mmCIF file of C-alpha atoms in Angstrom:
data_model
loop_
_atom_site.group_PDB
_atom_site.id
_atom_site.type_symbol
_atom_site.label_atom_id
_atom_site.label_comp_id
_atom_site.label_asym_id
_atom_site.label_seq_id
_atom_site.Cartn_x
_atom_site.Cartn_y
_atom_site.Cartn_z
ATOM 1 C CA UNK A 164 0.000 0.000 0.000
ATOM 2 C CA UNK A 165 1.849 3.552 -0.944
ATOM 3 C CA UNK A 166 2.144 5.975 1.931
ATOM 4 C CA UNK A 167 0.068 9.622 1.524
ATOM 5 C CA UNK A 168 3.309 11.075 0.470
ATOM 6 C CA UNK A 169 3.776 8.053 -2.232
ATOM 7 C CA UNK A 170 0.629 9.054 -3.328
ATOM 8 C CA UNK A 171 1.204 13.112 -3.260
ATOM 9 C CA UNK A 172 4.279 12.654 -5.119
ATOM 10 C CA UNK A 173 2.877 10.731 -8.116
ATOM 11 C CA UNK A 174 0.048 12.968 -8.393
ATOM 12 C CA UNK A 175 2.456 16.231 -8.658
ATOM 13 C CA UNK A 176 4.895 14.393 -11.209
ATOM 14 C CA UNK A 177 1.056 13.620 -13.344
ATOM 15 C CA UNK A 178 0.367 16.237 -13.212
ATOM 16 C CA UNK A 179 3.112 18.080 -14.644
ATOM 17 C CA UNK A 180 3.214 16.273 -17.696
ATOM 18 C CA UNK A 181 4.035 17.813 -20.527
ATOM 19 C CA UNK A 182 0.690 19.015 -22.254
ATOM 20 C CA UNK A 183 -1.626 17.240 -20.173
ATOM 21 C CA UNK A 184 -5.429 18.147 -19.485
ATOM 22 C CA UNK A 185 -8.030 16.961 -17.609
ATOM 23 C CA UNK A 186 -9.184 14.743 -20.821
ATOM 24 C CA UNK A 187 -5.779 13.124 -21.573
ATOM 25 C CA UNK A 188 -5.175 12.378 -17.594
ATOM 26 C CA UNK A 189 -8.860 10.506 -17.572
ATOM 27 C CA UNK A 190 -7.640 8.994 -20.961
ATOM 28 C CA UNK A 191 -4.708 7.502 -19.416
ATOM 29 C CA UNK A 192 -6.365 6.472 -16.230
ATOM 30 C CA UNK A 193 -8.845 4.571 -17.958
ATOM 31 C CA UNK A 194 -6.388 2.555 -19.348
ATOM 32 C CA UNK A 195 -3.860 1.776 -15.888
ATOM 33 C CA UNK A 196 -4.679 1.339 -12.777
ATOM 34 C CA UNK A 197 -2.993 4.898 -11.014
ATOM 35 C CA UNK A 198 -0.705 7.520 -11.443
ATOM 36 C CA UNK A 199 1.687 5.272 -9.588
ATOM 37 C CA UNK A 200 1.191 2.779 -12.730
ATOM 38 C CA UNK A 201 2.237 5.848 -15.002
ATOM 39 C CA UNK A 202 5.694 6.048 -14.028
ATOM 40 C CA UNK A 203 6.277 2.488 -13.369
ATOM 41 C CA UNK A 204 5.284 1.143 -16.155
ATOM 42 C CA UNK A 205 8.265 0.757 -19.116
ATOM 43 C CA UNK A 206 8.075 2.978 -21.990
ATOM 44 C CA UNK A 207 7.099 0.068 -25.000
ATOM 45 C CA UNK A 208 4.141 -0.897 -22.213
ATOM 46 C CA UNK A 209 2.888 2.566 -21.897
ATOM 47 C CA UNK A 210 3.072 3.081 -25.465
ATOM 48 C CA UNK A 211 0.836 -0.381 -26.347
ATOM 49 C CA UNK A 212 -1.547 0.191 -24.110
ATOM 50 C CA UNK A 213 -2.197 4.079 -24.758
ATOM 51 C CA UNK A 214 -2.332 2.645 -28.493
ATOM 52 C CA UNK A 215 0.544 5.504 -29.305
ATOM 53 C CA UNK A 216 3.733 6.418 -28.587
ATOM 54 C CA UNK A 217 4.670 10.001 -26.827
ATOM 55 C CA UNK A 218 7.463 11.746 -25.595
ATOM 56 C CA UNK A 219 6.016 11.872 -22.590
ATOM 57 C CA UNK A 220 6.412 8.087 -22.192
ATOM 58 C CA UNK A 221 10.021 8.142 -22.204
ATOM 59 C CA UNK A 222 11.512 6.427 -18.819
ATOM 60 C CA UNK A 223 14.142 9.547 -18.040
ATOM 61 C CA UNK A 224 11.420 12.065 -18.413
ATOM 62 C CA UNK A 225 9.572 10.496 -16.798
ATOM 63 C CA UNK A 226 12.150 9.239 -13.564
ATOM 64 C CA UNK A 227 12.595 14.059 -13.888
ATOM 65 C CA UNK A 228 9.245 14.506 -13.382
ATOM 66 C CA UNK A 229 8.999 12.250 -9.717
ATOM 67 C CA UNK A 230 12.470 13.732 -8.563
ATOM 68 C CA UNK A 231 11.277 17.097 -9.085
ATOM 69 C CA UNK A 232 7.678 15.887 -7.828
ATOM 70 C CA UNK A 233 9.239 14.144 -4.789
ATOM 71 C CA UNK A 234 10.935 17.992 -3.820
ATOM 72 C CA UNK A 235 7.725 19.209 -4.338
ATOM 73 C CA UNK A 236 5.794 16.820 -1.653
ATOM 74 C CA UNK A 237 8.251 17.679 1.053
ATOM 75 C CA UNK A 238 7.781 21.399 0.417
ATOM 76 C CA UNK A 239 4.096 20.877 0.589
ATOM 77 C CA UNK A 240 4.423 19.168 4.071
ATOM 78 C CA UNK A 241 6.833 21.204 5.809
ATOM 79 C CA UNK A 242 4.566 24.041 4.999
ATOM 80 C CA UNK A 243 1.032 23.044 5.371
ATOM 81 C CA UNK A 244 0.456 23.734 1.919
ATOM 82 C CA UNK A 245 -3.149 21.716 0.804
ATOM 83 C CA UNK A 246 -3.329 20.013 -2.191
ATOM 84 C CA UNK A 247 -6.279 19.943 -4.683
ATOM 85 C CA UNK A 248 -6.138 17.348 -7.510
ATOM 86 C CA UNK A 249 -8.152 17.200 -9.905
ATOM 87 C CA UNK A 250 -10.257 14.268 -9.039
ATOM 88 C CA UNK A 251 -10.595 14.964 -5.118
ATOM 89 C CA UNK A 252 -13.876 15.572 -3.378
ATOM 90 C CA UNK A 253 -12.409 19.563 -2.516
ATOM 91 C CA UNK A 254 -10.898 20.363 -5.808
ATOM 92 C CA UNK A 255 -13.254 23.167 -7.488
ATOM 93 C CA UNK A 256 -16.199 22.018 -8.727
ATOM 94 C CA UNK A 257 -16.477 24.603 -10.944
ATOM 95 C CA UNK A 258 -12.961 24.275 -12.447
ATOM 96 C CA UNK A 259 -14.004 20.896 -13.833
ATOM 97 C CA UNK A 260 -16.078 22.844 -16.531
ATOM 98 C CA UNK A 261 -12.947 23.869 -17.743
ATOM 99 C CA UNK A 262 -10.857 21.835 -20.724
ATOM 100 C CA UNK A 263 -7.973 24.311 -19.209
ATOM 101 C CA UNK A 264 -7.978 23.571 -15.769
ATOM 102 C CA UNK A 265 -5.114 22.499 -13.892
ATOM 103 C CA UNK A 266 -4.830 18.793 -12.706
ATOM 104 C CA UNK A 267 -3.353 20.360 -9.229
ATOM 105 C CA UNK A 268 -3.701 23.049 -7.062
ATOM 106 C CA UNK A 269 -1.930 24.454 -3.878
ATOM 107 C CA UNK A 270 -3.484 26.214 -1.263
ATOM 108 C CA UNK A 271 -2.839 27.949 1.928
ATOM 109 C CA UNK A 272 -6.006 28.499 3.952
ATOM 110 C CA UNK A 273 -8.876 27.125 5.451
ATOM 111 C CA UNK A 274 -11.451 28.276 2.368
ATOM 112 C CA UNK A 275 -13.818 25.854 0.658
ATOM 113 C CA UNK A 276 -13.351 26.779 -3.097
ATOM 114 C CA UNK A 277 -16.716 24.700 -3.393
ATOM 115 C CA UNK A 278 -18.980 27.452 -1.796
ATOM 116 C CA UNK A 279 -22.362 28.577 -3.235
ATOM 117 C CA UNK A 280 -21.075 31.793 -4.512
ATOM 118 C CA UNK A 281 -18.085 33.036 -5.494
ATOM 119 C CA UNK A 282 -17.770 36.328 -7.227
ATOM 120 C CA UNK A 283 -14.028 37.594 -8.874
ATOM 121 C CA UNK A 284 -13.542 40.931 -8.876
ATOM 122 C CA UNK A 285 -10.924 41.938 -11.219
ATOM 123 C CA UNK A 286 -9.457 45.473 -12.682
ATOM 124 C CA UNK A 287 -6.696 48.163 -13.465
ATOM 125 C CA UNK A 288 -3.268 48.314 -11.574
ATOM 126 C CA UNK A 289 -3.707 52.023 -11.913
ATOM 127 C CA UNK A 290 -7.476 52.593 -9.580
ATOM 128 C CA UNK A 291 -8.987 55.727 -9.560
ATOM 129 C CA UNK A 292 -11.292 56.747 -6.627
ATOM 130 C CA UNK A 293 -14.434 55.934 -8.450
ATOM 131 C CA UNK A 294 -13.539 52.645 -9.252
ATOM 132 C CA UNK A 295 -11.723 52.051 -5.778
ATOM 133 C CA UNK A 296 -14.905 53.110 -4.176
ATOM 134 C CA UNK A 297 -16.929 51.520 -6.183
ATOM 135 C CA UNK A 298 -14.860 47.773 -4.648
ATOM 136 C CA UNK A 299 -15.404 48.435 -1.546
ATOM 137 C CA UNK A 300 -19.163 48.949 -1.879
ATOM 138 C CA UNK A 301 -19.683 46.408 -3.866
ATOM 139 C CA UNK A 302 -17.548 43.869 -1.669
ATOM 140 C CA UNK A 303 -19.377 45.428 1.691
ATOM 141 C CA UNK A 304 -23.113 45.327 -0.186
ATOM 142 C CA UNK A 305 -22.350 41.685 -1.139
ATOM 143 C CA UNK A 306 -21.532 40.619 2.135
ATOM 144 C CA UNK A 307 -24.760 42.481 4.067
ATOM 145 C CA UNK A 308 -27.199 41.668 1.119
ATOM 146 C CA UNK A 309 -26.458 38.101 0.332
ATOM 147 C CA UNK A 310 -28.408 35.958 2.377
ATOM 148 C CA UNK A 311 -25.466 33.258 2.132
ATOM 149 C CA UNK A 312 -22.110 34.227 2.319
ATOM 150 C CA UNK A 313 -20.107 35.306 -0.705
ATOM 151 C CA UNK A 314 -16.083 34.333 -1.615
ATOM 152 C CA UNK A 315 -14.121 37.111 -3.365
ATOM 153 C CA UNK A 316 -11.629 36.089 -5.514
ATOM 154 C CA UNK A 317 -9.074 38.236 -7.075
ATOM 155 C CA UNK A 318 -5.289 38.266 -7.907
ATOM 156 C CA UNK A 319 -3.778 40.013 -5.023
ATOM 157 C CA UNK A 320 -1.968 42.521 -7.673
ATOM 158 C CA UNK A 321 -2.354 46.819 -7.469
ATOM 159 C CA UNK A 322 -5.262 48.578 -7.696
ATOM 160 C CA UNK A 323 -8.597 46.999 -7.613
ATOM 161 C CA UNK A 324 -7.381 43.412 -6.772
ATOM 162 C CA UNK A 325 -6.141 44.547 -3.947
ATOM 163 C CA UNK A 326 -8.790 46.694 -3.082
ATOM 164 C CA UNK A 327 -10.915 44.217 -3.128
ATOM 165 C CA UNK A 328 -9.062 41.838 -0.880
ATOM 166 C CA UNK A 329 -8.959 44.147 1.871
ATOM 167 C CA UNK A 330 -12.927 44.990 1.529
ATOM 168 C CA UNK A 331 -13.520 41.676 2.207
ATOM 169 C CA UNK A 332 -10.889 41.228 4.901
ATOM 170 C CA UNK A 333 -12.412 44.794 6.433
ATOM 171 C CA UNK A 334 -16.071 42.596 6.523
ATOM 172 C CA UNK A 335 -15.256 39.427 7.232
ATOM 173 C CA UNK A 336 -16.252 38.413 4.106
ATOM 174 C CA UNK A 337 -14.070 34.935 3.012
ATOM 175 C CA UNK A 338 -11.193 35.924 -0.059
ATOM 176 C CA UNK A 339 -9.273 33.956 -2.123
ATOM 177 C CA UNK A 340 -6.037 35.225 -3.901
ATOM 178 C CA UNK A 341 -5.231 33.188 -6.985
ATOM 179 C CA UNK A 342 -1.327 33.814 -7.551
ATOM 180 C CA UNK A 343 0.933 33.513 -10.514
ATOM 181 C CA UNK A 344 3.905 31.915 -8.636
ATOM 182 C CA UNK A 345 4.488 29.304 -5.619
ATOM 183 C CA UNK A 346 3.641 29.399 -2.479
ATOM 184 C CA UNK A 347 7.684 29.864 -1.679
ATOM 185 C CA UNK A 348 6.593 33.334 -2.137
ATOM 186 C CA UNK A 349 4.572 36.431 -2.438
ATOM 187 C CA UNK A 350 4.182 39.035 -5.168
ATOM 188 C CA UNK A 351 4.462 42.142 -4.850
ATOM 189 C CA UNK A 352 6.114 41.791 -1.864
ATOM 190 C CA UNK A 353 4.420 44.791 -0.799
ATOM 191 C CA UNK A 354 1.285 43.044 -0.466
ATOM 192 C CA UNK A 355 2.353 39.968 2.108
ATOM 193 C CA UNK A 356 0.532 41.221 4.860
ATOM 194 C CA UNK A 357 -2.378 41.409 3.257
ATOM 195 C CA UNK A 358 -1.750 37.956 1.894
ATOM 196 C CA UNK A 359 -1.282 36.619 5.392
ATOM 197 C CA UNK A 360 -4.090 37.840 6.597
ATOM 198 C CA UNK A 361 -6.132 36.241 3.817
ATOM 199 C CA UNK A 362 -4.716 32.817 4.867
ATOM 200 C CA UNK A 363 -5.229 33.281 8.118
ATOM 201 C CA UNK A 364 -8.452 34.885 7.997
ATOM 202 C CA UNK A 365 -10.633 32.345 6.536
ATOM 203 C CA UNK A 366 -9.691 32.546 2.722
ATOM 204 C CA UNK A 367 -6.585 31.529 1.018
ATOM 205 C CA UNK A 368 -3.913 31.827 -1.357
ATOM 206 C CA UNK A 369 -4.609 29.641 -4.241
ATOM 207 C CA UNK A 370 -2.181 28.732 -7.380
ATOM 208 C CA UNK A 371 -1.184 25.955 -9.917
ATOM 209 C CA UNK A 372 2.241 27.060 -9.649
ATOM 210 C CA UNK A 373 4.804 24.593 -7.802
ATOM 211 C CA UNK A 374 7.812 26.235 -5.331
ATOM 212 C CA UNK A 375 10.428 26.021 -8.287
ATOM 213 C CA UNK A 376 8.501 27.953 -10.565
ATOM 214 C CA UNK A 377 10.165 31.427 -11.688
ATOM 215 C CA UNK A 378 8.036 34.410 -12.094
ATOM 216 C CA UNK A 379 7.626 35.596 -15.419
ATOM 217 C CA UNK A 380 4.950 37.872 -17.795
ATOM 218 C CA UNK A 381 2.871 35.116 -18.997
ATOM 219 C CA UNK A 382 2.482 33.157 -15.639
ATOM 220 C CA UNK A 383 0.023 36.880 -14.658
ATOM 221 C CA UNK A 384 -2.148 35.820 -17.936
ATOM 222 C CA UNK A 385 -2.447 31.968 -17.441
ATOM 223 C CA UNK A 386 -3.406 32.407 -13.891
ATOM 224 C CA UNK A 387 -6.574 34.635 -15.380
ATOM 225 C CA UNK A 388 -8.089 31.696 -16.456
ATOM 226 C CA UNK A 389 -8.520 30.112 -12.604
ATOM 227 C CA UNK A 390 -9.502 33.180 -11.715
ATOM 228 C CA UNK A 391 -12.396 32.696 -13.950
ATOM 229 C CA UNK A 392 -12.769 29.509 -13.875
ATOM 230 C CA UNK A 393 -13.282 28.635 -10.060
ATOM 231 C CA UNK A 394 -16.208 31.934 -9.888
ATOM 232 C CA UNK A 395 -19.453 32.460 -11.258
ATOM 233 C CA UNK A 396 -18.985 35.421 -12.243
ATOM 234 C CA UNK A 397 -16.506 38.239 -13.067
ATOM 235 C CA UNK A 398 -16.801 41.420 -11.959
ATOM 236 C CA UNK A 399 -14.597 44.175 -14.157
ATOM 237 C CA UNK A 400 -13.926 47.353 -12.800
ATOM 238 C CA UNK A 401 -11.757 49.620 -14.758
ATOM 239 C CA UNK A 402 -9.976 48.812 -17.343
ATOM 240 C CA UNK A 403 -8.086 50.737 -19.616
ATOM 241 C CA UNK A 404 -8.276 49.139 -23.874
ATOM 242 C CA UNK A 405 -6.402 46.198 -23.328
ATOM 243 C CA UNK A 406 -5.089 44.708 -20.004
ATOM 244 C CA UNK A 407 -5.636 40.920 -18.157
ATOM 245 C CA UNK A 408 -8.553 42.313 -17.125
ATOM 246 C CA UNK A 409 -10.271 41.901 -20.274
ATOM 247 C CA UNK A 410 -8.178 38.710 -20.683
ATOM 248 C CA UNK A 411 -9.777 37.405 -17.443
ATOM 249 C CA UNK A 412 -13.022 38.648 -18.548
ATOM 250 C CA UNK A 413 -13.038 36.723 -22.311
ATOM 251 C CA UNK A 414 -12.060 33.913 -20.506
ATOM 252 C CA UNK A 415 -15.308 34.153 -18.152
ATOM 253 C CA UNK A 416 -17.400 34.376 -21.805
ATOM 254 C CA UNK A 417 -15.820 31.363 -22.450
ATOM 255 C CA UNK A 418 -16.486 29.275 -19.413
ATOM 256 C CA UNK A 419 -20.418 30.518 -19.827
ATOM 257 C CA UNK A 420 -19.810 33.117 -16.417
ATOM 258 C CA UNK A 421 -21.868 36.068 -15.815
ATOM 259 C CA UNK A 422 -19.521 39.103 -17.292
ATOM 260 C CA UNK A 423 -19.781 42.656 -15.450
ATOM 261 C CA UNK A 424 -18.785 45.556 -15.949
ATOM 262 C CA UNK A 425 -18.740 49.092 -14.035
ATOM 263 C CA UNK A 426 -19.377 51.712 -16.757
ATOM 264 C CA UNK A 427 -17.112 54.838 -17.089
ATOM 265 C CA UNK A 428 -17.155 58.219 -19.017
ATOM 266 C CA UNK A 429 -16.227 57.652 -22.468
ATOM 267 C CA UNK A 430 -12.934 60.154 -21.948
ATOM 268 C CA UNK A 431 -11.406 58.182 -18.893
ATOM 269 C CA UNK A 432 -8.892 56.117 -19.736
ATOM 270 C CA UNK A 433 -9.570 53.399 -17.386
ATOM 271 C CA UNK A 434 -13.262 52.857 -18.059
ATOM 272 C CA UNK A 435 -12.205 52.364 -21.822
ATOM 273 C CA UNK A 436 -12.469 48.769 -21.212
ATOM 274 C CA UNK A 437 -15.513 47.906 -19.546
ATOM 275 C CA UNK A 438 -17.742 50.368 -22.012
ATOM 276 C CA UNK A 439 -15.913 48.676 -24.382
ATOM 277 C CA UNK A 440 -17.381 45.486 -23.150
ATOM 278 C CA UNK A 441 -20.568 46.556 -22.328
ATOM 279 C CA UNK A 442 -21.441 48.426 -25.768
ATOM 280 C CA UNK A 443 -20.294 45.252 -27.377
ATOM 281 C CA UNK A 444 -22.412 42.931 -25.230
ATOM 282 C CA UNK A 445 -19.896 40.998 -23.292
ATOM 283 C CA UNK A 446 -20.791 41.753 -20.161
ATOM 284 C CA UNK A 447 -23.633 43.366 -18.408
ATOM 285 C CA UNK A 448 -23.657 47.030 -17.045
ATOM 286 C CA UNK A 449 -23.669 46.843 -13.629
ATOM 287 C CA UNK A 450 -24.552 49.300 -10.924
ATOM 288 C CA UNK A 451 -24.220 48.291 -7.490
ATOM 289 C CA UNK A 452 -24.816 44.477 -5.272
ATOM 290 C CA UNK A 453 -28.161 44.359 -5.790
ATOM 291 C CA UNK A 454 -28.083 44.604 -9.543
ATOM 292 C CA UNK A 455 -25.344 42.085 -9.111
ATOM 293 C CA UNK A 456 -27.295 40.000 -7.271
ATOM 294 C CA UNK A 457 -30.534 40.142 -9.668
ATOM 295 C CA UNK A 458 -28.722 39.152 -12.257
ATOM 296 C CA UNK A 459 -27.409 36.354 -10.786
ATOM 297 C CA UNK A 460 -31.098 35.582 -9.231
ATOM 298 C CA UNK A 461 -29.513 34.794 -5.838
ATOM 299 C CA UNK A 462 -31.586 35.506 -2.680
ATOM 300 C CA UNK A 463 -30.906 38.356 -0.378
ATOM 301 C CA UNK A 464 -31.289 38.933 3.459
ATOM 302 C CA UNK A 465 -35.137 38.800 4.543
ATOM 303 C CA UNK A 466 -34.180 41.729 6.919
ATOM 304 C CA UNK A 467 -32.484 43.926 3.959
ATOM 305 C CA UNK A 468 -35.834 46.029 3.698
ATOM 306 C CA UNK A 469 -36.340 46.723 7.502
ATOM 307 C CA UNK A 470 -32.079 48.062 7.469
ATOM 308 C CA UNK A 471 -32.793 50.303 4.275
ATOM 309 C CA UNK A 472 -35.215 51.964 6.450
ATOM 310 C CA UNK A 473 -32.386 53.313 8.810
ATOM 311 C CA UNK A 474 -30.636 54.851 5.857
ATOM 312 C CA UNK A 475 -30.878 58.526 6.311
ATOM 313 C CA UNK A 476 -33.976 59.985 4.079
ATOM 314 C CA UNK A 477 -32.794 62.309 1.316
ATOM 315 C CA UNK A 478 -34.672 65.101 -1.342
ATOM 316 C CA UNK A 479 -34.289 64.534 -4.641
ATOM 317 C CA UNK A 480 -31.904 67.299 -5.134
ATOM 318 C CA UNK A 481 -29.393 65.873 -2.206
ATOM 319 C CA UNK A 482 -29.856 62.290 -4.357
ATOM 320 C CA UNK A 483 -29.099 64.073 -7.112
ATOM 321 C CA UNK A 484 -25.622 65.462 -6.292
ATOM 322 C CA UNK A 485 -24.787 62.116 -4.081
ATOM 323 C CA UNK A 486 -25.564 59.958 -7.535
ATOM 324 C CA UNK A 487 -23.405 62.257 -9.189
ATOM 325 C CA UNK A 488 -20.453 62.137 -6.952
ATOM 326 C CA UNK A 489 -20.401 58.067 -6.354
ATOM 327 C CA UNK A 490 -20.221 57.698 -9.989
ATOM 328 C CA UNK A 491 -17.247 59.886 -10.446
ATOM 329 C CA UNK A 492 -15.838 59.010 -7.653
ATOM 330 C CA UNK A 493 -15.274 62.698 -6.137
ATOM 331 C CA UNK A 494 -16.661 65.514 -7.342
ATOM 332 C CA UNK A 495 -15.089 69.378 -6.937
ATOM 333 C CA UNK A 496 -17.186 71.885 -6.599
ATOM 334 C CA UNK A 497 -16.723 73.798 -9.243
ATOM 335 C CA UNK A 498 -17.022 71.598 -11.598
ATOM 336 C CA UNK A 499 -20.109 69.999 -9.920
ATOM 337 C CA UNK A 500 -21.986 73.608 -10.220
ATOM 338 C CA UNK A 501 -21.884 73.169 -14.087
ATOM 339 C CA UNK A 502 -22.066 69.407 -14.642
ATOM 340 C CA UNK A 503 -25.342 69.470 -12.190
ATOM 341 C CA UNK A 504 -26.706 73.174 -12.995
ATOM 342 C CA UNK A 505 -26.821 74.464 -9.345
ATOM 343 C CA UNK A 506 -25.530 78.072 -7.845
ATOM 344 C CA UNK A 507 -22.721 77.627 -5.863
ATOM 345 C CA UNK A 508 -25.230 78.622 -2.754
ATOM 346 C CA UNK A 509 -27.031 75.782 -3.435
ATOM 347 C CA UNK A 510 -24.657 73.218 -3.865
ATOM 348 C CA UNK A 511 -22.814 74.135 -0.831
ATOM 349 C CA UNK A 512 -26.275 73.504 1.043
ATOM 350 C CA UNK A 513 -26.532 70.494 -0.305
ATOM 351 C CA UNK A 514 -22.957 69.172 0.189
ATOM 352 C CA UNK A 515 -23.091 70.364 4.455
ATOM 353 C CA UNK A 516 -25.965 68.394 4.450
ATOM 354 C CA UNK A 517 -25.087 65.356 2.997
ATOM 355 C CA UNK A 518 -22.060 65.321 4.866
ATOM 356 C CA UNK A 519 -23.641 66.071 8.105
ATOM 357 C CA UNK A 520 -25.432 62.801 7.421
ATOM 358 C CA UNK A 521 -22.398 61.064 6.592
ATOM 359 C CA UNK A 522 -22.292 59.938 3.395
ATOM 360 C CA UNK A 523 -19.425 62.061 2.008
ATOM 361 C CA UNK A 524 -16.592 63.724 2.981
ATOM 362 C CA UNK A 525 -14.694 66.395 2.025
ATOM 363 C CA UNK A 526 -11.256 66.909 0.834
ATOM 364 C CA UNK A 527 -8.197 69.803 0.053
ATOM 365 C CA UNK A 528 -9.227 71.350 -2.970
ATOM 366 C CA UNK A 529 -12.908 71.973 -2.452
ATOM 367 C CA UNK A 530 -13.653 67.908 -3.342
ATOM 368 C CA UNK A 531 -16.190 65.126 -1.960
ATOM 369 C CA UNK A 532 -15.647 62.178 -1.837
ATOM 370 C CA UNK A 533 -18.108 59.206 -1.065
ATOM 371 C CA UNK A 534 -17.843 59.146 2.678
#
C-alpha cells in the first residue's frame, strides 16, 4: 500500500506532464490502474496500451518529473500547503467545466473553493477613486445583502485586486487570492501582509504554480483563467483598452460566467475597457450588489428592507448630487456647479448636508468624496 506522500508525489509528477489536461489524464487512467502505474510502467508498455507512442512516455522524463515531484511533496508538508487534484472531493467544482484547468492546485487556507457563490472581482493596476470606491461597496453590499455568504476572488496585484481583498478582509467576508507563482513566495512583496491575513483569515492563497517555478509575464495571464474559472462570475472594474482584465473577462465568456462591468465616461482612460465590453455585449452594465445580485437571481437577506429603512432619508436634489459624486468618484465643486446646474449657494447647502449625514466627505481642494 503507498504511503500519503507516495501518493502526493505521483500525483504532482502527473500532473506536470508535458501538455496534459483533464481529458488526456482521464484517458490515461482509464487505461492503468494509477498515477503510480504511469511512471512504473516501461516505456514500450505505456506506449501499447495508450495505443501511441509520446514523448512523454520516455523512462528519463519520466524518472525528472517524480524527482522534481518528490521535492515538491516535502515542500508541501513542511509548509502546510493543501493540495487539490483534480479528481478529489475539494478540488473546485467549478474548475471541472474547464478543458484548461489544472490537474493540481496548492493552497494555503482554510477556504472551501466549493462554496455557493463566489464572485471575482478583477481590474486596473492604476485605480482611480471611483472605481476604488466603487470595490469596496460592492464587496461590503455583497456581504450584508447576500443571504449566504459570498467568496471574493481576485489576484492580489495593485489597484482593484487589492482593493478588493482588503474589503472583504475589512467585513469578514471569506477571499481567495489566486497567484501567478508558488507558495515559496509572495508578489508584490508589498502586499504579504495582506496575503497573510487572507490565509489566516478564513480565505486563502490559491495557485497551480509549484515552489520552483520562476516568475515571469505570462504566468500573470495563465493564472486569469482560474480566476475565472473557479467563480461564477466576473466582476470588471476599470480597465483601460487592453489589459488581463479583459483577458480574465473573455475567458469568463468562455467558461459561460456572468460578465460585469462598471461603466465609465467615455474620456477616462480606465473605463475604456468595460464600455468597451458593455457596448459590445460581453458583459452586463452593472450598478451596485443588488443589480449584481438580480442578475445572478440569488436571494438576499429577509431583513435587507427593515435596514434600508435606517438609511438617512434624502430630497431629490441631495440624491441628485450624491448619484453624481459616487459615480465619479469625487466631485469638486466647481465643476459639480456646471455638470449638475446648481448656484454655488445651493450646492454648498446640499454638500453640508449630505455630509452632516455622513455619506461624504470632504477633501483639500474643495472635493467630496463618497464618505
Amino acid at each position: 500500500m503507498n504511503s500519503a506522500k507516495s501518493v502526493l508525489t505521483y500525483r504532482i509528477a502527473f500532473s506536470s506532464v508535458k501538455g496534459i489536461n483533464r481529458a488526456l489524464a482521464l484517458e490515461i487512467l482509464s487505461r492503468i490502474d494509477s498515477e503510480e502505474e504511469f511512471f512504473k510502467l516501461t516505456e514500450r508498455q505505456l506506449s501499447t496500451v495508450m495505443g501511441f507512442n509520446n514523448k512523454i512516455f520516455a523512462s528519463d522524463y519520466r524518472a525528472k518529473l517524480i524527482e522534481d515531484a518528490e521535492k515538491e511533496s516535502g515542500f508541501i508538508e513542511s509548509n502546510n500547503i493543501r493540495p487539490f487534484y483534480f479528481t478529489d472531493d475539494d478540488y473546485p467544482c467549478r474548475l471541472e467545466e474547464c478543458a484548461d484547468a489544472p490537474l493540481m492546485l496548492y493552497g494555503i487556507g482554510e477556504c472551501d473553493m466549493n462554496e455557493a457563490r463566489i464572485v471575482g472581482i478583477v481590474g486596473t493596476r492604476h485605480a482611480t477613486p471611483y472605481g476604488i470606491d466603487f470595490t469596496k461597496r460592492l464587496v461590503e453590499d455583497l456581504h450584508k445583502k447576500s443571504d449566504v455568504p459570498v467568496v471574493i476572488v481576485s489576484g492580489l496585484a495593485y489597484g482593484i485586486d487589492i482593493t478588493a481583498h482588503r474589503a472583504a478582509l475589512s467585513c469578514d467576508c471569506k477571499t481567495v487570492a489566486i497567484l501567478a507563482h508558488g507558495l515559496n513566495t509572495i508578489y508584490p512583496s508589498s502586499h504579504r501582509k495582506t496575503a497573510i491575513e487572507i490565509a489566516r483569515g478564513g480565505g486563502m492563497l490559491l495557485t497551480d504554480y509549484r515552489s520552483t517555478a520562476s516568475i515571469h509575464k505570462g504566468n500573470f495571464l495563465a493564472r486569469n483563467r482560474i480566476v475565472a474559472g473557479v467563480c461564477d462570475c466576473i466582476v470588471v472594474v476599470e480597465s483601460a483598452e487592453k489589459g488581463g482584465a479583459l483577458v480574465t473577462a473573455r475567458l469568463a465568456g468562455d467558461y459561460d460566467r456572468e460578465v460585469l462591468a462598471l461603466p465609465g465616461r467615455i474620456t477616462d482612460k480606465y473605463s475604456a475597457g468595460c464600455n468597451k465590453l458593455i457596448s459590445k455585449h460581453q458583459a452586463h452594465l452593472l450598478y451596485d450588489a443588488d443589480d449584481l445580485i438580480d442578475k445572478m437571481n440569488w436571494t438576499k437577506r429577509e431583513e435587507e428592507s427593515s435596514q434600508q429603512e435606517l438609511f438617512p432619508t434624502l430630497n431629490p436634489e441631495e440624491e441628485n448630487v450624491l448619484t453624481y459624486i459616487r459615480h465619479h468618484g469625487e466631485g469638486q465643486i466647481n465643476r459639480m456647479t456646471v455638470d449638475l446646474n446648481l448656484n454655488i449657494g445651493k450646492l454648498t447647502g446640499i454638500l453640508i448636508e449630505l455630509e452632516f449625514k455622513g455619506l461624504i466627505s470632504s477633501y483639500p481642494g474643495a472635493k467630496y468624496r463618497p464618505a
